[in-house]
Amino acid sequence: MSDVQAPRGTFDVLPDDGRARLRLLHLAEETLGRAGYGPVETPVFEATDLFERGVGDTTDVVEKEMFTFDDQGGRSLTLRPEGTAPVCRAYVEHGMHKAPQPVKLWYWGPFFRYEAPQAGRYRQFTQVGLEALGSDDPSLDAESILLLDDLLDGAGARGVRFRVSSLGTAETRRAYSDELREYLRAREDQLSDDVRGRLDRNPLRAFDSDHPGTRAALEGAPQLLDRLAPEDSEHFGEVRRLLDDGGLEYEVDGTLVRGLDYYTRTVFEVESTELGAQSALGGGGRYDGLVELLGGPRTPAVGWAAGVERILLAAAGEAETAAPDVYIVVADGAAAPAAFILARDLRSRGVAADHEQAGRSLKGQLKHADRLGAARVVILGEGIEIKDMGTGEQHAVATLADALAELA
Ligand code: HAM
């Protein structure tokens, strides 16, 4: 065993998992593409400032979890911890606000957070996500949530539960933050050090805490959902109506706060009861101020991201093996070149074909073909035989052309 290992919190994808991931990627392309979302790719690293400004410098992600480094020119760069700020940057940089709105985009790729690794939580993980920019129509909120449900459903994720809420506008949230801060100040001795330390900057994060005293203190706390401005309540009501019309089961959870600062109005999370402590499959919401915060025009937007590894854990299907249709056994070494060409000819006709390439004995080759799960075997020796591995039936054919005609 080598003493070189992948870094902590990272993992290698081997072919069985690789196939399941590609299937999910194609499902995403189909599901989101049908709804008018186009694929977008942004760089794996960005200027650090994008995340400090966009995600918020009091969030865990920015405070503790970013992989940040200086390049040779002294510029601070960060491996992207999330995709929304980069997509907004690309929207502004490419003048997408001048295109017909909304601009609907989806993405898939690696993201990086320095978190304590455990089952379902990694330092490099994969997100699939979408962003719809340029409209505050509540149908976009509802459509995006339903698309996430469609994707999870198509992937076979089990025990899926949606929670939905609204945070109102930035102003509502500010006023509510002040009210909550005062409420928690009066109960300061019950709070965890962490929550107390953040009371000034971000009291809403108290709702994320597992600390028993903090949870007890929060029981009678004022609810943000009760403080929404009439137009935000109306917007949320419309989102809920459309989700009901779409047949989604969900819970309205007024304590739902997301770990990133850019959210306004609708927020949602989806978890799976099949997963352990890291139960969040995905989350998202509206971020009507982010594009402007990054220097673009006022642009309402909504989106989500989901963890690819977690979706596959919640689906936990059979490992996907790839059995060849045909395995070509070389019974006589002189037939090896013919096996090579027959495999190519079969593949060019769409048949998954493999041939002996490791010097096994005849018996070893047949065993190998069986282990691979090949449906049929061609034996090239003095003659040409085709064997059906299911029935065991075996017969001779006269020429390679006959074998090709029968197998392709
Ligand atoms: P997020 O909730 O931070 O949202 O991440 C979305 C999902 O990424 C999580 O629910 C989880 O499945 C997965 N994830 C996050 N961290 C890890 C990790 N360390 N290991 C494995 N999986 C992880 C966002 O990132 C927002 N950008 C979503 C969004 C898009 N909001 C609006 N548009």
Coordinates of C-alpha atoms and ligand atoms in Angstrom, one line a residue:
M1 CA 0.0 0.0 0.0
S2 CA 1.3 3.4 -0.9
D3 CA 1.7 6.1 1.7
V4 CA 0.3 8.7 -0.6
Q5 CA -3.4 9.4 0.1
A6 CA -6.1 11.7 -1.0
P7 CA -6.4 14.8 1.3
R8 CA -8.7 14.5 4.3
G9 CA -12.3 15.1 3.4
T10 CA -11.8 14.4 -0.3
F11 CA -12.6 11.2 -2.2
D12 CA -12.0 9.4 -5.4
V13 CA -14.9 8.4 -7.6
L14 CA -14.5 4.8 -8.9
P15 CA -16.4 3.5 -12.0
D16 CA -19.5 2.1 -10.2
D17 CA -20.1 5.5 -8.5
G18 CA -18.9 7.3 -11.6
R19 CA -21.7 5.7 -13.6
A20 CA -24.4 6.7 -11.0
R21 CA -23.1 10.3 -11.0
L22 CA -23.2 10.5 -14.8
R23 CA -26.7 9.2 -14.8
L24 CA -27.7 11.9 -12.3
L25 CA -25.9 14.5 -14.4
H26 CA -27.9 13.5 -17.5
L27 CA -31.1 13.5 -15.5
A28 CA -30.4 17.0 -14.4
E29 CA -29.6 18.1 -17.9
E30 CA -33.0 16.6 -19.1
T31 CA -35.1 17.8 -16.1
L32 CA -33.7 21.3 -16.0
G33 CA -33.2 21.7 -19.7
R34 CA -36.8 21.0 -20.4
A35 CA -37.7 23.9 -18.1
G36 CA -35.6 26.3 -20.1
Y37 CA -32.4 26.2 -17.9
G38 CA -29.2 26.4 -19.9
P39 CA -25.9 25.0 -18.6
V40 CA -23.3 27.4 -17.2
E41 CA -19.8 26.9 -16.0
T42 CA -17.8 29.3 -13.9
P43 CA -14.2 29.0 -12.7
V44 CA -13.3 26.8 -9.7
F45 CA -11.5 29.8 -8.1
E46 CA -12.7 33.4 -7.8
A47 CA -11.4 36.6 -6.2
T48 CA -11.9 36.1 -2.4
D49 CA -13.8 39.4 -2.2
L50 CA -16.7 38.0 -4.3
F51 CA -17.6 35.6 -1.5
E52 CA -16.8 38.0 1.4
R53 CA -19.2 40.5 -0.1
G54 CA -21.7 38.1 -1.7
V55 CA -22.0 35.3 0.9
G56 CA -21.5 37.6 3.9
D57 CA -18.4 37.9 6.2
T58 CA -20.2 36.7 9.4
T59 CA -21.3 33.4 7.9
D60 CA -19.5 30.2 8.8
V61 CA -18.7 29.6 5.2
V62 CA -16.7 32.8 4.9
E63 CA -15.4 33.0 8.5
K64 CA -14.1 29.5 8.8
E65 CA -14.5 27.3 5.8
M66 CA -12.9 28.9 2.7
F67 CA -9.8 27.6 1.0
T68 CA -8.1 30.9 0.4
F69 CA -4.6 31.5 -1.0
D70 CA -2.5 34.2 -2.7
D71 CA -1.5 33.7 -6.2
Q72 CA 2.0 34.5 -7.5
G73 CA 0.9 38.0 -8.2
G74 CA -0.3 38.6 -4.6
R75 CA -4.0 38.4 -5.4
S76 CA -6.2 36.7 -2.9
L77 CA -8.2 33.8 -4.5
T78 CA -10.6 31.3 -3.0
L79 CA -11.8 27.9 -4.1
R80 CA -15.5 28.5 -4.6
P81 CA -17.5 27.4 -1.6
E82 CA -20.8 27.9 -3.4
G83 CA -22.1 28.8 -6.8
T84 CA -24.6 31.7 -6.5
A85 CA -22.2 34.6 -6.1
P86 CA -20.1 33.3 -9.1
V87 CA -23.2 33.0 -11.3
C88 CA -24.3 36.5 -10.3
R89 CA -20.8 37.8 -11.2
A90 CA -21.0 36.1 -14.6
Y91 CA -24.5 37.6 -15.1
V92 CA -23.1 41.1 -14.6
E93 CA -19.8 40.5 -16.4
H94 CA -21.5 39.2 -19.5
G95 CA -24.3 41.8 -19.6
M96 CA -26.9 39.1 -19.2
H97 CA -29.3 41.6 -17.8
K98 CA -29.7 42.9 -21.3
A99 CA -30.9 39.5 -22.5
P100 CA -34.6 38.6 -22.3
Q101 CA -35.4 38.0 -18.6
P102 CA -35.5 35.7 -16.7
V103 CA -32.1 34.2 -17.5
K104 CA -32.3 30.6 -16.4
L105 CA -29.1 28.8 -15.7
W106 CA -28.0 25.5 -14.1
Y107 CA -24.7 24.1 -13.1
W108 CA -22.8 21.0 -11.8
G109 CA -19.3 20.9 -10.4
P110 CA -16.9 20.8 -7.5
F111 CA -17.2 23.1 -4.5
F112 CA -14.9 23.4 -1.5
R113 CA -15.5 24.0 2.2
Y114 CA -13.1 23.4 5.1
E115 CA -15.5 21.5 7.3
A116 CA -14.9 18.6 9.7
P117 CA -15.3 15.5 7.4
Q118 CA -17.9 12.9 8.2
A119 CA -20.4 10.8 6.3
G120 CA -22.0 13.0 3.7
R121 CA -19.8 16.0 4.6
Y122 CA -16.6 16.6 2.6
R123 CA -14.1 19.3 1.9
Q124 CA -14.5 18.8 -1.9
F125 CA -18.1 18.0 -2.8
T126 CA -20.2 18.3 -5.9
Q127 CA -23.3 20.5 -6.3
V128 CA -26.0 20.6 -8.9
G129 CA -27.8 23.8 -8.8
L130 CA -29.9 26.4 -10.7
E131 CA -30.4 30.1 -10.7
A132 CA -33.2 32.1 -12.4
L133 CA -32.3 35.8 -12.6
G134 CA -34.2 38.9 -13.6
S135 CA -37.7 38.4 -12.3
D136 CA -39.5 38.3 -8.9
D137 CA -42.4 36.3 -10.2
P138 CA -43.4 33.8 -7.5
S139 CA -43.9 31.2 -10.1
L140 CA -40.1 31.1 -10.5
D141 CA -39.7 30.3 -6.8
A142 CA -42.4 27.5 -7.0
E143 CA -41.1 26.2 -10.3
S144 CA -37.5 25.9 -9.0
I145 CA -38.6 24.1 -5.8
L146 CA -40.7 21.7 -7.9
L147 CA -37.8 21.1 -10.3
L148 CA -35.7 20.1 -7.3
D149 CA -38.4 17.7 -6.2
D150 CA -38.5 16.3 -9.8
L151 CA -34.8 15.8 -9.8
L152 CA -34.7 14.1 -6.4
D153 CA -37.7 11.9 -7.4
G154 CA -36.0 10.9 -10.7
A155 CA -32.8 10.1 -8.8
G156 CA -34.8 7.8 -6.4
A157 CA -33.9 9.8 -3.3
R158 CA -35.9 8.4 -0.3
G159 CA -37.4 10.1 2.7
V160 CA -37.5 13.5 1.1
R161 CA -38.9 16.4 3.2
F162 CA -39.2 20.0 2.1
R163 CA -39.3 23.0 4.5
V164 CA -40.3 26.4 3.2
S165 CA -40.3 29.9 4.7
S166 CA -40.0 33.6 3.8
L167 CA -37.4 36.0 5.2
G168 CA -39.0 39.1 3.7
T169 CA -36.9 42.0 2.5
A170 CA -33.5 43.0 3.8
E171 CA -35.3 45.9 5.7
T172 CA -37.8 43.6 7.4
R173 CA -35.0 41.3 8.3
R174 CA -33.0 44.1 9.8
A175 CA -36.0 45.3 11.9
Y176 CA -36.7 41.7 13.0
S177 CA -33.0 41.1 13.8
D178 CA -33.1 44.1 16.2
E179 CA -36.3 42.8 17.8
L180 CA -34.8 39.3 18.2
R181 CA -31.5 40.6 19.5
E182 CA -33.3 42.5 22.2
Y183 CA -35.4 39.4 23.0
L184 CA -32.2 37.2 23.3
R185 CA -30.2 39.9 25.2
A186 CA -32.9 39.5 27.9
R187 CA -32.0 35.8 28.1
E188 CA -28.3 36.1 27.5
D189 CA -27.3 33.7 30.3
Q190 CA -29.2 30.8 28.6
L191 CA -27.3 31.2 25.3
S192 CA -24.3 29.3 24.0
D193 CA -21.0 31.3 23.8
D194 CA -21.2 31.1 20.0
V195 CA -24.7 32.6 19.8
R196 CA -23.9 35.2 22.4
G197 CA -20.8 36.1 20.4
R198 CA -22.8 36.7 17.3
L199 CA -25.7 38.5 18.8
D200 CA -24.5 41.9 17.6
R201 CA -23.8 40.9 14.1
N202 CA -26.2 38.1 13.3
P203 CA -28.8 37.1 15.9
L204 CA -30.8 35.0 13.4
R205 CA -28.1 32.4 13.4
A206 CA -29.4 31.4 16.9
F207 CA -32.0 29.4 15.1
D208 CA -29.3 27.2 13.7
S209 CA -28.0 26.2 17.2
D210 CA -28.4 22.8 18.7
H211 CA -27.5 24.2 22.2
P212 CA -30.3 23.2 24.6
G213 CA -30.3 26.6 26.5
T214 CA -30.4 28.5 23.3
R215 CA -33.2 26.4 21.9
A216 CA -35.2 26.9 25.2
A217 CA -34.6 30.6 25.0
L218 CA -36.0 30.7 21.5
E219 CA -39.2 29.0 22.3
G220 CA -41.3 32.1 22.8
A221 CA -39.2 34.3 20.4
P222 CA -41.0 36.5 17.9
Q223 CA -41.4 34.9 14.5
L224 CA -40.1 36.6 11.3
L225 CA -43.0 35.2 9.4
D226 CA -45.4 37.3 11.5
R227 CA -43.4 40.5 10.7
L228 CA -43.4 40.3 6.9
A229 CA -44.5 43.4 4.9
P230 CA -47.9 42.8 3.1
E231 CA -46.3 42.5 -0.3
D232 CA -43.9 39.9 1.0
S233 CA -46.7 37.9 2.7
E234 CA -48.6 38.0 -0.5
H235 CA -45.6 36.8 -2.5
F236 CA -45.1 33.9 -0.1
G237 CA -48.8 33.1 -0.2
E238 CA -48.6 32.9 -4.0
V239 CA -45.5 30.6 -3.9
R240 CA -47.3 28.3 -1.5
R241 CA -50.5 28.2 -3.6
L242 CA -48.4 27.2 -6.7
L243 CA -46.5 24.6 -4.6
D244 CA -49.9 23.2 -3.5
D245 CA -51.1 23.2 -7.1
G246 CA -47.9 21.4 -8.1
G247 CA -48.8 18.7 -5.6
L248 CA -45.7 19.2 -3.4
E249 CA -45.9 18.2 0.3
Y250 CA -43.9 20.6 2.5
E251 CA -43.8 22.1 5.9
V252 CA -43.8 25.9 6.5
D253 CA -41.0 26.4 9.1
G254 CA -40.7 30.0 10.4
T255 CA -37.4 29.1 12.1
L256 CA -35.7 28.2 8.8
V257 CA -32.6 30.4 8.4
R258 CA -30.0 29.6 5.8
G259 CA -26.3 29.7 6.4
L260 CA -25.7 32.3 3.7
D261 CA -26.5 36.0 4.0
Y262 CA -27.9 36.9 0.6
Y263 CA -31.4 35.5 1.0
T264 CA -34.6 37.6 0.8
R265 CA -38.2 36.4 0.7
T266 CA -38.6 32.7 -0.1
V267 CA -36.1 30.2 1.5
F268 CA -36.3 26.5 1.4
E269 CA -34.4 23.3 2.4
V270 CA -34.9 19.7 1.6
E271 CA -33.6 16.9 3.7
S272 CA -33.7 13.1 3.6
T273 CA -34.6 11.0 6.6
E274 CA -32.3 8.3 5.1
L275 CA -29.2 10.4 5.9
G276 CA -27.6 10.8 9.3
A277 CA -26.5 14.1 10.8
Q278 CA -25.8 15.6 7.4
S279 CA -29.4 15.3 6.3
A280 CA -29.7 18.4 4.1
L281 CA -29.9 17.3 0.4
G282 CA -30.3 20.8 -0.9
G283 CA -31.4 24.3 -0.2
G284 CA -31.9 27.7 -1.7
G285 CA -34.2 30.7 -2.0
R286 CA -34.6 34.2 -3.4
Y287 CA -31.7 36.7 -3.3
D288 CA -33.2 39.9 -4.7
G289 CA -30.3 42.1 -3.6
L290 CA -27.2 40.1 -4.5
V291 CA -26.6 41.1 -8.2
E292 CA -26.9 44.8 -7.1
L293 CA -24.6 44.2 -4.2
L294 CA -22.0 42.8 -6.6
G295 CA -22.2 46.0 -8.7
G296 CA -24.9 45.0 -11.2
P297 CA -28.4 46.5 -11.8
R298 CA -31.3 45.7 -9.4
T299 CA -32.0 42.1 -10.3
P300 CA -34.4 39.8 -8.3
A301 CA -33.4 36.2 -8.5
V302 CA -34.0 32.8 -7.0
G303 CA -32.2 29.4 -7.1
W304 CA -31.0 26.4 -5.2
A305 CA -28.1 23.9 -5.0
A306 CA -28.1 20.2 -3.9
G307 CA -25.3 17.9 -2.9
V308 CA -24.7 15.3 -5.5
E309 CA -23.0 12.9 -3.1
R310 CA -25.9 13.3 -0.6
I311 CA -28.5 12.7 -3.3
L312 CA -26.8 9.4 -4.3
L313 CA -26.5 8.4 -0.6
A314 CA -30.3 9.0 -0.1
A315 CA -31.0 7.0 -3.3
A316 CA -28.5 4.2 -2.4
G317 CA -29.3 2.1 -5.4
E318 CA -27.5 -1.0 -6.6
A319 CA -23.9 -0.4 -7.7
E320 CA -24.0 0.1 -11.4
T321 CA -21.8 -2.3 -13.2
A322 CA -21.3 -2.2 -16.9
A323 CA -21.3 -5.7 -18.5
P324 CA -20.1 -6.0 -22.1
D325 CA -22.6 -7.4 -24.6
V326 CA -19.7 -9.5 -26.1
Y327 CA -16.4 -10.8 -24.8
I328 CA -13.9 -12.1 -27.3
V329 CA -11.8 -15.0 -26.0
V330 CA -8.5 -15.6 -27.7
A331 CA -8.0 -19.4 -27.7
D332 CA -5.0 -19.2 -29.9
G333 CA -2.5 -16.3 -29.6
A334 CA -2.4 -16.0 -33.3
A335 CA -6.0 -14.8 -33.2
A336 CA -5.3 -11.8 -31.0
P337 CA -5.2 -9.3 -33.9
A338 CA -8.5 -10.6 -35.2
A339 CA -10.0 -10.2 -31.7
F340 CA -8.7 -6.6 -31.6
I341 CA -10.4 -5.8 -34.9
L342 CA -13.6 -7.7 -34.2
A343 CA -13.9 -5.7 -30.9
R344 CA -13.5 -2.4 -32.8
D345 CA -16.0 -3.4 -35.5
L346 CA -18.6 -4.4 -32.9
R347 CA -18.1 -1.1 -31.0
S348 CA -18.5 0.9 -34.2
R349 CA -21.9 -0.8 -34.5
G350 CA -22.9 0.2 -31.0
V351 CA -22.2 -3.1 -29.3
A352 CA -20.2 -3.0 -26.0
A353 CA -17.4 -5.4 -26.7
D354 CA -14.2 -6.3 -24.8
H355 CA -11.4 -8.8 -25.6
E356 CA -8.6 -10.5 -23.8
Q357 CA -5.7 -8.2 -23.0
A358 CA -4.0 -9.8 -20.0
G359 CA -2.6 -13.1 -21.3
R360 CA -5.1 -15.4 -19.4
S361 CA -5.5 -19.1 -20.2
L362 CA -8.6 -20.2 -22.1
K363 CA -10.3 -21.3 -18.9
G364 CA -9.2 -18.0 -17.2
Q365 CA -10.7 -16.0 -20.1
L366 CA -14.1 -17.8 -19.9
K367 CA -14.2 -17.2 -16.1
H368 CA -13.3 -13.6 -16.6
A369 CA -16.1 -13.2 -19.3
D370 CA -18.5 -14.7 -16.8
R371 CA -17.4 -12.4 -14.0
L372 CA -17.8 -9.4 -16.2
G373 CA -21.4 -10.5 -17.0
A374 CA -20.9 -10.7 -20.7
A375 CA -24.1 -11.8 -22.5
R376 CA -22.2 -13.6 -25.3
V377 CA -18.7 -14.8 -25.8
V378 CA -16.8 -15.3 -29.1
I379 CA -14.0 -17.8 -29.0
L380 CA -11.4 -17.3 -31.7
G381 CA -9.1 -20.3 -32.2
E382 CA -8.7 -22.6 -35.1
G383 CA -12.4 -21.9 -35.8
I384 CA -14.9 -19.3 -34.5
E385 CA -17.5 -20.2 -31.9
I386 CA -20.2 -18.1 -30.4
K387 CA -21.4 -19.0 -26.9
D388 CA -24.6 -17.7 -25.2
M389 CA -23.6 -17.2 -21.6
G390 CA -27.2 -17.3 -20.4
T391 CA -28.2 -20.6 -21.9
G392 CA -24.8 -22.2 -22.4
E393 CA -25.7 -22.9 -26.1
Q394 CA -22.6 -22.8 -28.4
H395 CA -22.3 -22.9 -32.1
A396 CA -19.7 -22.4 -34.9
V397 CA -19.7 -19.7 -37.5
A398 CA -17.6 -19.8 -40.7
T399 CA -16.1 -16.3 -40.8
L400 CA -15.5 -13.2 -38.8
A401 CA -18.0 -11.4 -41.0
D402 CA -20.6 -14.0 -40.0
A403 CA -19.8 -13.5 -36.4
L404 CA -20.1 -9.7 -36.8
A405 CA -23.4 -10.0 -38.6
E406 CA -24.8 -12.2 -35.9
L407 CA -23.6 -10.2 -32.9
A408 CA -24.1 -6.6 -34.1
Ligands
HAM1 P1 -26.0 25.4 0.8 O1 -27.2 25.0 1.6 O2 -24.8 26.0 1.5 O3 -26.5 26.3 -0.4 O4 -25.5 24.1 0.0 C1 -26.4 23.3 -0.8 C2 -26.2 21.8 -0.6 O5 -24.8 21.5 -0.9 C3 -26.4 21.3 0.8 O6 -27.7 21.1 1.1 C4 -25.6 20.0 0.8 O7 -26.4 19.0 0.2 C5 -24.4 20.3 -0.1 N1 -23.3 20.6 0.7 C6 -22.9 21.7 1.3 N2 -21.7 21.6 2.0 C7 -21.4 20.3 1.8 C8 -20.2 19.5 2.2 N3 -19.3 20.0 3.0 N4 -20.2 18.2 1.9 C9 -21.1 17.7 1.1 N5 -22.2 18.4 0.6 C10 -22.3 19.7 1.0 C11 -25.7 26.9 -1.3 O8 -24.6 26.5 -1.6 C12 -26.4 28.0 -2.1 N6 -25.5 28.5 -3.1 C13 -27.7 27.5 -2.8 C14 -28.4 28.5 -3.6 C15 -28.4 28.6 -4.9 N7 -29.2 29.5 -3.1 C16 -29.6 30.2 -4.1 N8 -29.2 29.7 -5.2

